[in-house]
């Protein structure tokens, strides 16, 4: 169950958020606010898991509100202006919802927050969560919003993921790519850590796709045609994985 609040200076928009939240059993609405300053005061005193907040508000914008918080909960921005989405993702927002949005888009965004919360809980208490019972790690697909639709991508078909500023590009088994407005940090948290590893500030690889490595590079296909760099800060962890999982015959 995620504790959440909703913030929007438009009463009708706030009422719609309330109705959507009420339809999802895994959300518990703590408070609603039409005043961002009042909401900030509440968040400084009370901890919640998730905040739905409008970006364009008087006195204090949603982006300014989130940026001012010492401890940030997960955030889903709502806005009538698509150009504000980039600012939202700079704060590692879970998602943004472009007004007017329907329940399907709302539910998809909440699903991303739930998956992230479950994964973080698994990492904090691995001894209490056997791998066979960790539902997020057992999921076969990940949903990606791109090209004006939500696509289901089979996790095993992701070869590697590349950061492109505020976007990530998924490189797939069939040599196609999918680009979506998402932060690499959030993508890393959404993927099963036993299958994927961040090897560079701009790259995550599918560990099952490793075909070789040399001179700060990891090869992900036969031959030298497809590889990604291994960052200096990630080399020790990568080498440790190789030592633990592969027999060195040299």
One Martini backbone bead per residue (centre of mass of N, CA, C, O) as a GRO file, in nm:
protein
  250
    1UNK     BB    1   0.093   0.038   0.025
    2UNK     BB    2   0.045   0.372  -0.086
    3UNK     BB    3   0.115   0.678   0.021
    4UNK     BB    4  -0.078   0.973  -0.070
    5UNK     BB    5  -0.087   1.279  -0.263
    6UNK     BB    6  -0.272   1.571  -0.388
    7UNK     BB    7  -0.185   1.839  -0.632
    8UNK     BB    8  -0.418   2.110  -0.718
    9UNK     BB    9  -0.558   2.423  -0.819
   10UNK     BB   10  -0.779   2.242  -0.958
   11UNK     BB   11  -1.066   2.108  -0.848
   12UNK     BB   12  -1.139   1.915  -1.085
   13UNK     BB   13  -0.865   1.774  -1.103
   14UNK     BB   14  -0.863   1.676  -0.810
   15UNK     BB   15  -1.121   1.505  -0.827
   16UNK     BB   16  -1.013   1.308  -1.039
   17UNK     BB   17  -0.780   1.197  -0.874
   18UNK     BB   18  -0.950   1.084  -0.645
   19UNK     BB   19  -1.111   0.881  -0.818
   20UNK     BB   20  -0.868   0.718  -0.918
   21UNK     BB   21  -0.745   0.639  -0.646
   22UNK     BB   22  -1.005   0.484  -0.541
   23UNK     BB   23  -0.958   0.246  -0.774
   24UNK     BB   24  -0.689   0.181  -0.605
   25UNK     BB   25  -0.595  -0.038  -0.357
   26UNK     BB   26  -0.271   0.055  -0.335
   27UNK     BB   27  -0.401   0.331  -0.246
   28UNK     BB   28  -0.351   0.603   0.000
   29UNK     BB   29  -0.524   0.886   0.078
   30UNK     BB   30  -0.432   1.153   0.284
   31UNK     BB   31  -0.430   1.417   0.088
   32UNK     BB   32  -0.540   1.740  -0.029
   33UNK     BB   33  -0.433   2.013  -0.260
   34UNK     BB   34  -0.439   2.369  -0.374
   35UNK     BB   35  -0.172   2.431  -0.204
   36UNK     BB   36   0.169   2.413  -0.225
   37UNK     BB   37   0.261   2.529   0.049
   38UNK     BB   38   0.091   2.340   0.221
   39UNK     BB   39   0.211   2.080   0.111
   40UNK     BB   40   0.502   2.129   0.201
   41UNK     BB   41   0.445   2.140   0.502
   42UNK     BB   42   0.342   1.850   0.518
   43UNK     BB   43   0.604   1.706   0.397
   44UNK     BB   44   0.790   1.807   0.639
   45UNK     BB   45   0.612   1.616   0.853
   46UNK     BB   46   0.528   1.396   0.634
   47UNK     BB   47   0.522   1.068   0.512
   48UNK     BB   48   0.534   0.963   0.174
   49UNK     BB   49   0.540   0.777  -0.132
   50UNK     BB   50   0.332   0.965  -0.310
   51UNK     BB   51   0.309   1.226  -0.569
   52UNK     BB   52   0.058   1.434  -0.698
   53UNK     BB   53   0.156   1.699  -0.934
   54UNK     BB   54   0.129   1.999  -1.046
   55UNK     BB   55   0.319   2.223  -1.225
   56UNK     BB   56   0.109   2.465  -1.284
   57UNK     BB   57   0.143   2.701  -1.022
   58UNK     BB   58   0.096   2.920  -0.794
   59UNK     BB   59   0.385   3.048  -0.617
   60UNK     BB   60   0.428   2.712  -0.663
   61UNK     BB   61   0.563   2.482  -0.830
   62UNK     BB   62   0.601   2.152  -0.868
   63UNK     BB   63   0.906   2.161  -0.917
   64UNK     BB   64   0.978   2.343  -0.674
   65UNK     BB   65   0.862   2.164  -0.460
   66UNK     BB   66   1.036   1.912  -0.504
   67UNK     BB   67   1.318   2.056  -0.491
   68UNK     BB   68   1.271   2.149  -0.176
   69UNK     BB   69   1.299   1.864  -0.081
   70UNK     BB   70   1.487   1.668   0.121
   71UNK     BB   71   1.264   1.434   0.097
   72UNK     BB   72   1.176   1.231  -0.171
   73UNK     BB   73   0.928   1.117  -0.318
   74UNK     BB   74   0.741   0.992  -0.530
   75UNK     BB   75   0.667   1.121  -0.870
   76UNK     BB   76   0.367   1.255  -1.034
   77UNK     BB   77   0.307   1.444  -1.299
   78UNK     BB   78   0.086   1.714  -1.385
   79UNK     BB   79  -0.015   1.842  -1.719
   80UNK     BB   80  -0.098   2.074  -1.996
   81UNK     BB   81   0.228   2.080  -2.062
   82UNK     BB   82   0.468   1.914  -2.235
   83UNK     BB   83   0.726   2.102  -2.186
   84UNK     BB   84   0.744   2.015  -1.867
   85UNK     BB   85   0.852   1.721  -1.859
   86UNK     BB   86   1.159   1.758  -1.847
   87UNK     BB   87   1.167   1.886  -1.566
   88UNK     BB   88   1.053   1.638  -1.422
   89UNK     BB   89   1.285   1.429  -1.506
   90UNK     BB   90   1.517   1.580  -1.355
   91UNK     BB   91   1.364   1.461  -1.076
   92UNK     BB   92   1.291   1.156  -1.111
   93UNK     BB   93   1.031   1.092  -1.223
   94UNK     BB   94   0.810   0.847  -1.289
   95UNK     BB   95   0.594   1.050  -1.424
   96UNK     BB   96   0.367   1.186  -1.675
   97UNK     BB   97   0.054   1.370  -1.710
   98UNK     BB   98  -0.149   1.461  -1.973
   99UNK     BB   99  -0.376   1.688  -2.009
  100UNK     BB  100  -0.617   1.489  -2.053
  101UNK     BB  101  -0.652   1.199  -1.851
  102UNK     BB  102  -0.686   0.870  -1.807
  103UNK     BB  103  -0.700   0.579  -1.630
  104UNK     BB  104  -0.489   0.417  -1.788
  105UNK     BB  105  -0.251   0.615  -1.751
  106UNK     BB  106  -0.266   0.627  -1.447
  107UNK     BB  107  -0.224   0.322  -1.392
  108UNK     BB  108   0.052   0.299  -1.528
  109UNK     BB  109   0.203   0.495  -1.341
  110UNK     BB  110   0.143   0.343  -1.078
  111UNK     BB  111   0.282   0.080  -1.161
  112UNK     BB  112   0.570   0.200  -1.159
  113UNK     BB  113   0.570   0.273  -0.859
  114UNK     BB  114   0.519  -0.011  -0.747
  115UNK     BB  115   0.765  -0.148  -0.871
  116UNK     BB  116   0.978   0.030  -0.736
  117UNK     BB  117   0.894  -0.025  -0.441
  118UNK     BB  118   0.941  -0.333  -0.452
  119UNK     BB  119   1.240  -0.329  -0.531
  120UNK     BB  120   1.343  -0.164  -0.288
  121UNK     BB  121   1.243  -0.367  -0.076
  122UNK     BB  122   1.414  -0.607  -0.173
  123UNK     BB  123   1.695  -0.465  -0.128
  124UNK     BB  124   1.658  -0.408   0.185
  125UNK     BB  125   1.522  -0.729   0.219
  126UNK     BB  126   1.643  -1.013   0.097
  127UNK     BB  127   1.599  -1.224   0.335
  128UNK     BB  128   1.266  -1.177   0.312
  129UNK     BB  129   1.295  -1.220  -0.027
  130UNK     BB  130   1.254  -1.445  -0.223
  131UNK     BB  131   1.296  -1.482  -0.555
  132UNK     BB  132   1.028  -1.651  -0.606
  133UNK     BB  133   0.855  -1.392  -0.463
  134UNK     BB  134   0.955  -1.167  -0.664
  135UNK     BB  135   0.753  -1.031  -0.875
  136UNK     BB  136   0.918  -0.816  -1.043
  137UNK     BB  137   1.141  -1.038  -1.132
  138UNK     BB  138   0.918  -1.231  -1.286
  139UNK     BB  139   0.872  -1.051  -1.506
  140UNK     BB  140   0.860  -1.049  -1.865
  141UNK     BB  141   0.768  -0.746  -1.879
  142UNK     BB  142   0.792  -0.407  -2.009
  143UNK     BB  143   0.667  -0.086  -2.000
  144UNK     BB  144   0.658   0.144  -2.288
  145UNK     BB  145   0.659   0.488  -2.368
  146UNK     BB  146   0.607   0.521  -2.726
  147UNK     BB  147   0.480   0.660  -2.994
  148UNK     BB  148   0.188   0.708  -2.857
  149UNK     BB  149   0.252   0.439  -2.685
  150UNK     BB  150   0.226   0.122  -2.521
  151UNK     BB  151   0.486  -0.107  -2.479
  152UNK     BB  152   0.576  -0.451  -2.477
  153UNK     BB  153   0.878  -0.570  -2.333
  154UNK     BB  154   1.093  -0.815  -2.343
  155UNK     BB  155   1.343  -0.851  -2.126
  156UNK     BB  156   1.525  -1.071  -2.278
  157UNK     BB  157   1.548  -0.867  -2.548
  158UNK     BB  158   1.741  -0.694  -2.396
  159UNK     BB  159   2.067  -0.587  -2.441
  160UNK     BB  160   2.063  -0.261  -2.412
  161UNK     BB  161   2.106   0.061  -2.241
  162UNK     BB  162   2.074   0.410  -2.337
  163UNK     BB  163   2.167   0.724  -2.268
  164UNK     BB  164   1.973   1.045  -2.365
  165UNK     BB  165   1.950   1.216  -2.125
  166UNK     BB  166   1.603   1.211  -2.081
  167UNK     BB  167   1.662   0.949  -2.229
  168UNK     BB  168   1.603   0.611  -2.354
  169UNK     BB  169   1.767   0.333  -2.525
  170UNK     BB  170   1.651   0.034  -2.658
  171UNK     BB  171   1.827  -0.260  -2.732
  172UNK     BB  172   1.741  -0.523  -2.938
  173UNK     BB  173   1.761  -0.837  -3.068
  174UNK     BB  174   1.641  -0.728  -3.365
  175UNK     BB  175   1.788  -0.424  -3.384
  176UNK     BB  176   1.597  -0.258  -3.246
  177UNK     BB  177   1.447   0.048  -3.116
  178UNK     BB  178   1.360   0.223  -2.801
  179UNK     BB  179   1.228   0.545  -2.715
  180UNK     BB  180   1.223   0.714  -2.390
  181UNK     BB  181   1.098   0.909  -2.126
  182UNK     BB  182   1.374   0.831  -1.921
  183UNK     BB  183   1.564   0.736  -1.660
  184UNK     BB  184   1.829   0.536  -1.594
  185UNK     BB  185   1.785   0.507  -1.291
  186UNK     BB  186   1.490   0.399  -1.314
  187UNK     BB  187   1.551   0.162  -1.498
  188UNK     BB  188   1.738   0.013  -1.305
  189UNK     BB  189   1.510  -0.029  -1.084
  190UNK     BB  190   1.301  -0.188  -1.289
  191UNK     BB  191   1.516  -0.403  -1.309
  192UNK     BB  192   1.660  -0.700  -1.275
  193UNK     BB  193   1.966  -0.735  -1.106
  194UNK     BB  194   2.036  -1.037  -1.208
  195UNK     BB  195   2.026  -0.929  -1.533
  196UNK     BB  196   2.133  -0.633  -1.468
  197UNK     BB  197   2.395  -0.383  -1.552
  198UNK     BB  198   2.583  -0.118  -1.462
  199UNK     BB  199   2.882   0.002  -1.667
  200UNK     BB  200   2.777   0.300  -1.699
  201UNK     BB  201   2.642   0.613  -1.694
  202UNK     BB  202   2.501   0.520  -2.002
  203UNK     BB  203   2.487   0.195  -1.919
  204UNK     BB  204   2.296  -0.109  -1.970
  205UNK     BB  205   2.316  -0.462  -1.924
  206UNK     BB  206   2.273  -0.785  -2.037
  207UNK     BB  207   2.420  -1.054  -1.890
  208UNK     BB  208   2.321  -1.276  -2.108
  209UNK     BB  209   2.487  -1.107  -2.355
  210UNK     BB  210   2.763  -1.189  -2.299
  211UNK     BB  211   3.072  -1.244  -2.514
  212UNK     BB  212   3.279  -1.025  -2.398
  213UNK     BB  213   3.606  -0.876  -2.289
  214UNK     BB  214   3.799  -0.557  -2.334
  215UNK     BB  215   3.938  -0.270  -2.272
  216UNK     BB  216   3.662  -0.143  -2.149
  217UNK     BB  217   3.479  -0.376  -2.285
  218UNK     BB  218   3.155  -0.507  -2.386
  219UNK     BB  219   3.034  -0.785  -2.553
  220UNK     BB  220   2.696  -0.851  -2.726
  221UNK     BB  221   2.833  -1.008  -2.969
  222UNK     BB  222   2.949  -1.153  -3.221
  223UNK     BB  223   3.228  -1.021  -3.216
  224UNK     BB  224   3.278  -0.646  -3.268
  225UNK     BB  225   2.991  -0.496  -3.333
  226UNK     BB  226   2.888  -0.510  -3.015
  227UNK     BB  227   2.939  -0.248  -2.773
  228UNK     BB  228   3.035  -0.132  -2.444
  229UNK     BB  229   3.140   0.064  -2.206
  230UNK     BB  230   3.352   0.067  -1.918
  231UNK     BB  231   3.350   0.223  -1.641
  232UNK     BB  232   3.563   0.300  -1.393
  233UNK     BB  233   3.336   0.274  -1.155
  234UNK     BB  234   3.245  -0.039  -1.278
  235UNK     BB  235   3.479  -0.254  -1.303
  236UNK     BB  236   3.480  -0.405  -1.035
  237UNK     BB  237   3.189  -0.518  -1.047
  238UNK     BB  238   3.220  -0.664  -1.314
  239UNK     BB  239   3.461  -0.848  -1.238
  240UNK     BB  240   3.313  -0.987  -1.005
  241UNK     BB  241   3.099  -1.118  -1.178
  242UNK     BB  242   3.286  -1.283  -1.358
  243UNK     BB  243   3.432  -1.444  -1.128
  244UNK     BB  244   3.155  -1.574  -1.015
  245UNK     BB  245   3.035  -1.695  -1.321
  246UNK     BB  246   3.331  -1.762  -1.439
  247UNK     BB  247   3.568  -1.958  -1.581
  248UNK     BB  248   3.915  -1.931  -1.565
  249UNK     BB  249   4.149  -2.076  -1.812
  250UNK     BB  250   4.430  -1.902  -1.785
   0.00000   0.00000   0.00000
